[in-house]
């Protein structure tokens, strides 16, 4: 969009609007470039003309960042410094190719001094409105966290109490296996063990999620190695289905990531894809390639497609459809992990044709 069309400029009378447009400096940022860091001196307001940025804050527990809000074209950020000149309270990073207009506070204040009182009031009210929205978003996030902490406590108790009966079931099934060496009994016993293990895994997954997945143990990860290893680990599982899994990946793509967590992302997507194929012959394809400054992982299946009813809320917790025993946490976990890595995930899905997830992670080399 043109600078003159930006809503912030349009709050001013034409004369002042023209003055601001003149002093604005147009800058371009490519993802994942940082525009400013938490704690930096505040000196300017930024108007977003194209693209999108993410505002994040250092989490209280560690050295990772929690996304507070995002700002798209026609939005603005860094406005609070006009009023209090305090250091930046968050970090802003370009999320897409972004063009901003940078306007130094001193020039805005000079212009405001010559602006009618009612215009100044309007601008102040707009600034405080923004503060209110961001606060509401933040409070909602906190309430959600508290809810999850409660669920975590509950699940922790459940896992604790269920562990001994589960061990009992596992032991009994291996005893039965020894007593009945015939093929059919062996298969039934294996099924019992597998399902008990699955229940435990699910409970632990809920626990990890409710405790927050944001703590990352990051190191440089070679995507080609990671994906080949992932395929190897799942070969037995894949062989027990009618599905064909192919992995094709460009060599030399390195990201900074928590390998275990990335594996959990892939594992959840794989489980969903296999479930969507519903025992029919199908194809699951994982590709990885360089895309600008990102690594793009494309995860596709030719299964039933994601039901339209849940497409909008897919990444929210407890959204599940058409599955016995689905908790609806898989994709919520996936999204939390991808976000914690400063990445992005979205999907395309056509009923009856299949689903493709696109995952982007900042590239190191
Ligand atoms: N690849 C896919 N193809 C078709 N539908 C999908 C696919 N991935 C997810 N879905 C749909 O989205 C829903 C939510 O998936 P999600 O992984 O979040 O939860 P779940 O699989 O139901 O339960 P959980 O993963 O917690 O065991 C699924 O129930 C399914 O209906
Ligand atoms: Mg799932």
Short mmCIF file of C-alpha atoms and ligand atoms in Angstrom, two decimals:
data_model
loop_
_atom_site.label_atom_id
_atom_site.label_comp_id
_atom_site.label_asym_id
_atom_site.label_seq_id
_atom_site.Cartn_x
_atom_site.Cartn_y
_atom_site.Cartn_z
CA UNK A 1 0.00 0.00 0.00
CA UNK A 2 1.04 3.61 -0.46
CA UNK A 3 2.18 5.49 2.63
CA UNK A 4 -0.50 8.16 2.14
CA UNK A 5 -3.19 5.47 2.35
CA UNK A 6 -1.98 4.11 5.69
CA UNK A 7 -4.55 4.58 8.44
CA UNK A 8 -2.08 6.28 10.79
CA UNK A 9 -1.35 8.98 8.20
CA UNK A 10 -5.05 9.43 7.51
CA UNK A 11 -5.74 10.38 11.14
CA UNK A 12 -3.90 13.66 10.47
CA UNK A 13 -5.08 16.77 8.67
CA UNK A 14 -3.80 16.88 5.05
CA UNK A 15 -0.99 19.35 5.80
CA UNK A 16 0.48 17.31 8.66
CA UNK A 17 -0.13 14.07 6.77
CA UNK A 18 2.02 15.42 3.93
CA UNK A 19 4.75 16.47 6.39
CA UNK A 20 4.84 13.01 7.98
CA UNK A 21 4.97 11.31 4.59
CA UNK A 22 7.95 13.46 3.70
CA UNK A 23 10.02 12.59 6.75
CA UNK A 24 9.15 8.87 6.72
CA UNK A 25 12.00 6.55 5.72
CA UNK A 26 10.94 3.51 3.72
CA UNK A 27 12.76 0.32 4.68
CA UNK A 28 12.51 -3.29 3.54
CA UNK A 29 13.10 -6.36 5.71
CA UNK A 30 13.34 -10.00 4.65
CA UNK A 31 12.25 -12.79 7.00
CA UNK A 32 13.50 -13.61 9.60
CA UNK A 33 15.30 -10.24 9.89
CA UNK A 34 14.96 -8.41 13.20
CA UNK A 35 13.61 -4.85 13.12
CA UNK A 36 14.36 -4.15 16.75
CA UNK A 37 15.21 -6.10 19.88
CA UNK A 38 13.62 -6.04 23.32
CA UNK A 39 15.47 -3.49 25.45
CA UNK A 40 16.69 -1.37 22.47
CA UNK A 41 16.27 2.39 22.73
CA UNK A 42 12.94 3.59 21.39
CA UNK A 43 13.36 6.22 18.74
CA UNK A 44 10.82 5.64 16.02
CA UNK A 45 7.36 4.45 15.10
CA UNK A 46 6.94 1.95 12.25
CA UNK A 47 4.01 1.77 9.84
CA UNK A 48 3.64 -1.54 8.00
CA UNK A 49 2.98 -0.96 4.29
CA UNK A 50 3.43 -4.55 3.04
CA UNK A 51 4.04 -7.93 4.64
CA UNK A 52 3.80 -9.02 8.25
CA UNK A 53 5.87 -8.79 11.43
CA UNK A 54 5.66 -10.71 14.71
CA UNK A 55 6.03 -9.03 18.07
CA UNK A 56 7.43 -11.30 20.74
CA UNK A 57 8.66 -11.06 24.30
CA UNK A 58 11.29 -13.02 26.18
CA UNK A 59 9.55 -15.70 28.22
CA UNK A 60 9.92 -15.55 31.99
CA UNK A 61 11.40 -19.06 32.15
CA UNK A 62 14.16 -19.00 29.66
CA UNK A 63 15.80 -17.60 26.62
CA UNK A 64 13.08 -18.25 24.10
CA UNK A 65 10.48 -15.82 22.82
CA UNK A 66 6.70 -15.94 23.06
CA UNK A 67 4.77 -14.34 20.23
CA UNK A 68 2.43 -11.68 21.60
CA UNK A 69 0.85 -10.41 18.42
CA UNK A 70 1.43 -9.93 14.72
CA UNK A 71 1.06 -6.78 12.65
CA UNK A 72 0.13 -6.75 8.97
CA UNK A 73 -0.09 -4.09 6.31
CA UNK A 74 -1.95 -0.94 7.47
CA UNK A 75 -0.92 -1.70 11.06
CA UNK A 76 1.85 -0.12 13.12
CA UNK A 77 4.25 -0.93 15.94
CA UNK A 78 6.71 0.79 18.24
CA UNK A 79 4.10 3.45 19.00
CA UNK A 80 4.31 3.38 22.80
CA UNK A 81 7.72 5.04 22.83
CA UNK A 82 6.08 8.25 21.54
CA UNK A 83 4.50 8.58 24.96
CA UNK A 84 7.00 7.13 27.41
CA UNK A 85 10.35 6.82 25.51
CA UNK A 86 11.06 3.67 27.55
CA UNK A 87 13.23 0.91 26.00
CA UNK A 88 11.46 -1.47 23.62
CA UNK A 89 9.23 -3.87 25.52
CA UNK A 90 9.35 -6.56 22.82
CA UNK A 91 11.25 -7.83 19.82
CA UNK A 92 9.91 -7.33 16.29
CA UNK A 93 10.89 -9.68 13.48
CA UNK A 94 9.86 -9.66 9.81
CA UNK A 95 7.71 -12.70 9.17
CA UNK A 96 7.19 -12.09 5.45
CA UNK A 97 8.90 -9.76 2.98
CA UNK A 98 7.99 -6.53 4.73
CA UNK A 99 8.07 -2.86 3.84
CA UNK A 100 7.78 -0.33 6.65
CA UNK A 101 7.83 3.43 6.96
CA UNK A 102 10.04 4.52 9.85
CA UNK A 103 9.14 7.82 11.47
CA UNK A 104 11.33 9.23 14.22
CA UNK A 105 9.44 10.29 17.36
CA UNK A 106 11.07 13.72 17.48
CA UNK A 107 9.60 14.60 14.10
CA UNK A 108 6.16 13.29 15.07
CA UNK A 109 6.21 15.31 18.27
CA UNK A 110 7.14 18.46 16.34
CA UNK A 111 4.24 17.84 13.97
CA UNK A 112 1.86 17.00 16.83
CA UNK A 113 2.75 20.36 18.41
CA UNK A 114 1.19 22.02 15.37
CA UNK A 115 -1.80 19.71 15.20
CA UNK A 116 -5.29 20.55 16.41
CA UNK A 117 -6.16 19.27 19.91
CA UNK A 118 -8.97 16.99 18.71
CA UNK A 119 -6.64 15.25 16.23
CA UNK A 120 -4.07 14.69 18.99
CA UNK A 121 -6.81 13.25 21.20
CA UNK A 122 -7.92 10.95 18.40
CA UNK A 123 -4.38 9.69 17.95
CA UNK A 124 -3.98 9.13 21.68
CA UNK A 125 -7.23 7.21 21.81
CA UNK A 126 -6.11 5.04 18.88
CA UNK A 127 -2.82 4.29 20.63
CA UNK A 128 -4.58 3.29 23.83
CA UNK A 129 -7.07 1.14 21.90
CA UNK A 130 -4.12 -0.83 20.53
CA UNK A 131 -2.74 -1.24 24.00
CA UNK A 132 -6.10 -2.56 25.13
CA UNK A 133 -6.30 -5.15 22.31
CA UNK A 134 -2.77 -6.41 22.90
CA UNK A 135 -3.44 -6.64 26.65
CA UNK A 136 -6.64 -8.62 26.01
CA UNK A 137 -4.76 -11.00 23.68
CA UNK A 138 -2.08 -11.41 26.33
CA UNK A 139 -4.59 -12.02 29.15
CA UNK A 140 -6.36 -14.63 26.99
CA UNK A 141 -3.03 -16.35 26.48
CA UNK A 142 -2.43 -16.33 30.23
CA UNK A 143 -5.91 -17.74 30.96
CA UNK A 144 -5.29 -20.46 28.37
CA UNK A 145 -1.96 -21.27 30.01
CA UNK A 146 -3.65 -21.59 33.39
CA UNK A 147 -6.28 -23.90 31.96
CA UNK A 148 -3.56 -26.04 30.44
CA UNK A 149 -1.65 -26.12 33.73
CA UNK A 150 -4.77 -27.50 35.42
CA UNK A 151 -5.15 -30.14 32.73
CA UNK A 152 -1.46 -30.95 33.22
CA UNK A 153 -1.97 -31.53 36.93
CA UNK A 154 -4.94 -33.76 36.22
CA UNK A 155 -3.10 -35.78 33.59
CA UNK A 156 -0.10 -36.11 35.87
CA UNK A 157 -2.30 -37.71 38.54
CA UNK A 158 -3.96 -39.94 35.96
CA UNK A 159 -0.62 -41.13 34.55
CA UNK A 160 0.64 -41.73 38.04
CA UNK A 161 -2.41 -43.80 39.07
CA UNK A 162 -2.67 -45.66 35.77
CA UNK A 163 0.97 -46.61 35.54
CA UNK A 164 0.71 -49.64 37.85
CA UNK A 165 -2.46 -51.15 36.32
CA UNK A 166 -0.92 -50.55 32.89
CA UNK A 167 2.23 -52.40 33.96
CA UNK A 168 -0.06 -55.18 35.21
CA UNK A 169 -1.77 -55.40 31.81
CA UNK A 170 1.58 -55.43 30.00
CA UNK A 171 2.90 -58.20 32.24
CA UNK A 172 -0.25 -60.29 31.90
CA UNK A 173 -0.18 -59.97 28.13
CA UNK A 174 3.45 -61.14 27.98
CA UNK A 175 2.57 -64.08 30.28
CA UNK A 176 -0.30 -64.99 27.96
CA UNK A 177 2.12 -64.77 25.03
CA UNK A 178 4.35 -67.34 26.64
CA UNK A 179 1.45 -69.63 27.49
CA UNK A 180 -0.08 -69.47 24.02
CA UNK A 181 2.57 -69.58 21.32
CA UNK A 182 0.03 -69.83 18.47
CA UNK A 183 0.12 -67.01 15.94
CA UNK A 184 -3.33 -65.61 16.66
CA UNK A 185 -2.85 -65.31 20.44
CA UNK A 186 0.56 -63.70 19.84
CA UNK A 187 -1.03 -61.09 17.61
CA UNK A 188 -3.80 -60.32 20.11
CA UNK A 189 -1.27 -59.96 22.91
CA UNK A 190 0.89 -57.65 20.81
CA UNK A 191 -2.18 -55.57 20.11
CA UNK A 192 -2.93 -55.27 23.84
CA UNK A 193 0.64 -54.11 24.59
CA UNK A 194 0.64 -51.70 21.69
CA UNK A 195 -2.64 -50.10 22.74
CA UNK A 196 -1.56 -49.74 26.38
CA UNK A 197 1.68 -48.14 25.23
CA UNK A 198 -0.35 -45.85 22.99
CA UNK A 199 -2.49 -44.73 25.91
CA UNK A 200 0.60 -43.96 27.95
CA UNK A 201 2.16 -42.06 25.06
CA UNK A 202 -1.01 -40.04 24.59
CA UNK A 203 -1.17 -39.15 28.27
CA UNK A 204 2.47 -38.11 28.23
CA UNK A 205 1.90 -36.05 25.13
CA UNK A 206 -0.95 -34.18 26.86
CA UNK A 207 1.28 -33.67 29.87
CA UNK A 208 4.15 -32.25 27.83
CA UNK A 209 1.77 -29.96 25.96
CA UNK A 210 0.03 -28.66 29.08
CA UNK A 211 3.40 -27.89 30.63
CA UNK A 212 4.20 -25.80 27.59
CA UNK A 213 6.42 -26.89 24.77
CA UNK A 214 8.26 -23.65 24.60
CA UNK A 215 11.52 -24.72 26.22
CA UNK A 216 13.83 -25.65 23.39
CA UNK A 217 17.15 -27.45 23.51
CA UNK A 218 18.31 -26.16 20.17
CA UNK A 219 21.32 -27.06 18.13
CA UNK A 220 22.19 -27.09 14.45
CA UNK A 221 20.12 -29.75 12.75
CA UNK A 222 20.74 -31.17 9.28
CA UNK A 223 17.29 -31.59 7.75
CA UNK A 224 18.35 -34.35 5.34
CA UNK A 225 19.73 -36.45 8.21
CA UNK A 226 16.73 -35.73 10.40
CA UNK A 227 14.22 -36.79 7.74
CA UNK A 228 16.11 -39.94 6.73
CA UNK A 229 16.35 -40.91 10.39
CA UNK A 230 12.66 -40.20 10.89
CA UNK A 231 11.83 -42.51 7.99
CA UNK A 232 14.04 -45.25 9.40
CA UNK A 233 12.46 -45.00 12.84
CA UNK A 234 9.00 -45.34 11.34
CA UNK A 235 9.70 -48.10 8.85
CA UNK A 236 8.20 -50.85 11.04
CA UNK A 237 5.12 -48.73 11.70
CA UNK A 238 4.73 -47.90 7.99
CA UNK A 239 5.21 -51.55 6.99
CA UNK A 240 2.27 -52.46 9.24
CA UNK A 241 0.00 -50.21 7.09
CA UNK A 242 -0.75 -50.11 3.37
CA UNK A 243 0.89 -46.77 3.06
CA UNK A 244 3.97 -45.83 1.08
CA UNK A 245 6.21 -43.18 2.61
CA UNK A 246 8.70 -41.31 0.48
CA UNK A 247 11.20 -38.71 1.60
CA UNK A 248 13.02 -36.41 -0.79
CA UNK A 249 15.22 -33.71 0.57
CA UNK A 250 17.80 -31.21 -0.63
CA UNK A 251 21.19 -31.74 1.01
CA UNK A 252 22.87 -29.12 3.17
CA UNK A 253 19.84 -27.49 4.78
CA UNK A 254 20.65 -26.56 8.39
CA UNK A 255 18.26 -25.11 10.94
CA UNK A 256 18.62 -24.23 14.59
CA UNK A 257 16.18 -26.55 16.30
CA UNK A 258 15.28 -28.94 19.06
CA UNK A 259 15.56 -32.23 17.21
CA UNK A 260 13.26 -34.18 19.53
CA UNK A 261 10.55 -31.60 19.17
CA UNK A 262 10.83 -31.51 15.38
CA UNK A 263 10.50 -35.30 15.44
CA UNK A 264 7.32 -34.93 17.46
CA UNK A 265 5.98 -32.53 14.85
CA UNK A 266 6.65 -35.03 12.09
CA UNK A 267 5.33 -37.93 14.17
CA UNK A 268 2.02 -36.19 14.77
CA UNK A 269 1.65 -35.27 11.11
CA UNK A 270 2.50 -38.83 10.10
CA UNK A 271 -0.03 -40.33 12.54
CA UNK A 272 -2.74 -38.02 11.18
CA UNK A 273 -1.85 -38.81 7.58
CA UNK A 274 -1.87 -42.56 8.19
CA UNK A 275 -5.19 -42.24 10.03
CA UNK A 276 -6.60 -40.19 7.15
CA UNK A 277 -5.66 -42.98 4.75
CA UNK A 278 -7.71 -45.27 6.94
CA UNK A 279 -6.01 -48.53 6.04
CA UNK A 280 -6.34 -47.88 2.30
CA UNK A 281 -3.34 -47.86 0.06
CA UNK A 282 -2.05 -44.38 0.00
CA UNK A 283 0.96 -42.19 -0.40
CA UNK A 284 2.64 -39.95 2.10
CA UNK A 285 5.37 -37.71 0.81
CA UNK A 286 7.79 -35.57 2.79
CA UNK A 287 9.88 -33.07 0.85
CA UNK A 288 12.29 -30.46 2.09
CA UNK A 289 13.76 -27.59 0.14
CA UNK A 290 15.25 -24.15 0.50
CA UNK A 291 12.77 -21.31 0.09
CA UNK A 292 14.30 -17.83 0.41
CA UNK A 293 15.67 -17.72 3.95
CA UNK A 294 13.55 -20.63 5.10
CA UNK A 295 13.61 -24.37 4.98
CA UNK A 296 10.29 -25.54 3.65
CA UNK A 297 9.07 -29.00 4.62
CA UNK A 298 6.12 -30.16 2.57
CA UNK A 299 4.20 -33.00 4.16
CA UNK A 300 1.45 -34.40 1.97
CA UNK A 301 -0.92 -37.35 1.86
CA UNK A 302 -3.61 -38.44 -0.57
CA UNK A 303 -6.09 -39.30 2.18
CA UNK A 304 -9.60 -38.15 2.98
CA UNK A 305 -8.74 -34.47 3.50
CA UNK A 306 -9.37 -32.42 6.62
CA UNK A 307 -13.12 -32.05 7.28
CA UNK A 308 -14.23 -28.53 6.39
CA UNK A 309 -15.95 -28.09 9.76
CA UNK A 310 -12.63 -28.03 11.60
CA UNK A 311 -10.28 -26.46 9.08
CA UNK A 312 -10.53 -22.98 10.64
CA UNK A 313 -9.75 -24.19 14.16
CA UNK A 314 -7.48 -27.11 13.31
CA UNK A 315 -4.51 -25.89 15.33
CA UNK A 316 -6.53 -25.29 18.50
CA UNK A 317 -6.36 -27.81 21.32
CA UNK A 318 -9.09 -30.46 21.57
CA UNK A 319 -10.28 -30.12 17.97
CA UNK A 320 -10.76 -33.64 16.66
CA UNK A 321 -13.10 -35.11 14.07
CA UNK A 322 -14.20 -38.57 13.06
CA UNK A 323 -11.65 -40.46 15.14
CA UNK A 324 -12.16 -42.86 17.95
CA UNK A 325 -9.82 -41.88 20.73
CA UNK A 326 -8.57 -38.70 19.05
CA UNK A 327 -7.83 -36.10 21.72
CA UNK A 328 -7.34 -33.30 19.25
CA UNK A 329 -3.92 -32.34 20.50
CA UNK A 330 -1.70 -33.50 17.65
CA UNK A 331 -1.86 -30.42 15.48
CA UNK A 332 -2.01 -28.06 18.50
CA UNK A 333 1.29 -29.55 19.65
CA UNK A 334 2.68 -29.24 16.13
CA UNK A 335 1.77 -25.55 15.95
CA UNK A 336 3.21 -24.74 19.39
CA UNK A 337 6.51 -26.35 18.47
CA UNK A 338 6.72 -24.68 15.07
CA UNK A 339 5.92 -21.28 16.65
CA UNK A 340 8.54 -21.78 19.36
CA UNK A 341 11.10 -22.22 16.56
CA UNK A 342 10.09 -18.92 14.97
CA UNK A 343 8.55 -20.86 12.11
CA UNK A 344 5.24 -21.01 10.33
CA UNK A 345 2.78 -23.74 9.37
CA UNK A 346 -0.26 -23.80 7.11
CA UNK A 347 -2.10 -26.36 5.04
CA UNK A 348 -4.14 -26.99 1.93
CA UNK A 349 -6.71 -29.75 1.99
CA UNK A 350 -9.24 -31.04 -0.51
CA UNK A 351 -11.90 -33.53 0.57
CA UNK A 352 -11.28 -36.90 -1.04
CA UNK A 353 -7.96 -35.80 -2.53
CA UNK A 354 -5.62 -35.20 0.35
CA UNK A 355 -3.83 -32.77 2.55
CA UNK A 356 -0.55 -30.88 2.36
CA UNK A 357 1.08 -29.18 5.32
CA UNK A 358 3.76 -26.55 4.67
CA UNK A 359 6.25 -25.93 7.46
CA UNK A 360 8.80 -23.14 7.39
CA UNK A 361 11.83 -22.85 9.67
CA UNK A 362 14.49 -20.12 9.59
CA UNK A 363 17.51 -21.37 7.66
CA UNK A 364 20.96 -21.17 9.25
CA UNK A 365 22.98 -21.82 6.06
N1 LIG B 1 -3.65 -35.32 7.16
C1 LIG B 1 -4.93 -35.27 7.56
N2 LIG B 1 -5.91 -35.69 6.73
C2 LIG B 1 -7.22 -35.63 7.10
N3 LIG B 1 -7.65 -35.16 8.28
C3 LIG B 1 -6.73 -34.72 9.14
C4 LIG B 1 -5.33 -34.74 8.84
N4 LIG B 1 -4.66 -34.21 9.88
C5 LIG B 1 -5.60 -33.89 10.80
N5 LIG B 1 -6.84 -34.19 10.37
C6 LIG B 1 -8.12 -33.96 11.08
O1 LIG B 1 -7.87 -33.02 12.07
C7 LIG B 1 -8.26 -33.50 13.35
C8 LIG B 1 -7.36 -32.94 14.39
O2 LIG B 1 -6.07 -33.54 14.30
P1 LIG B 1 -5.17 -33.60 15.60
O3 LIG B 1 -3.93 -34.32 15.28
O4 LIG B 1 -5.04 -32.23 16.15
O5 LIG B 1 -6.05 -34.43 16.64
P2 LIG B 1 -6.44 -35.97 16.57
O6 LIG B 1 -5.60 -36.67 15.56
O7 LIG B 1 -7.90 -36.05 16.41
O8 LIG B 1 -6.06 -36.46 18.04
P3 LIG B 1 -4.58 -36.69 18.63
O9 LIG B 1 -3.60 -36.25 17.61
O10 LIG B 1 -4.55 -35.82 19.85
O11 LIG B 1 -4.51 -38.13 18.91
C9 LIG B 1 -8.27 -35.00 13.22
O12 LIG B 1 -9.19 -35.58 14.12
C10 LIG B 1 -8.67 -35.20 11.76
O13 LIG B 1 -10.09 -35.20 11.63
MG1 LIG B 2 -3.48 -36.49 15.58
#
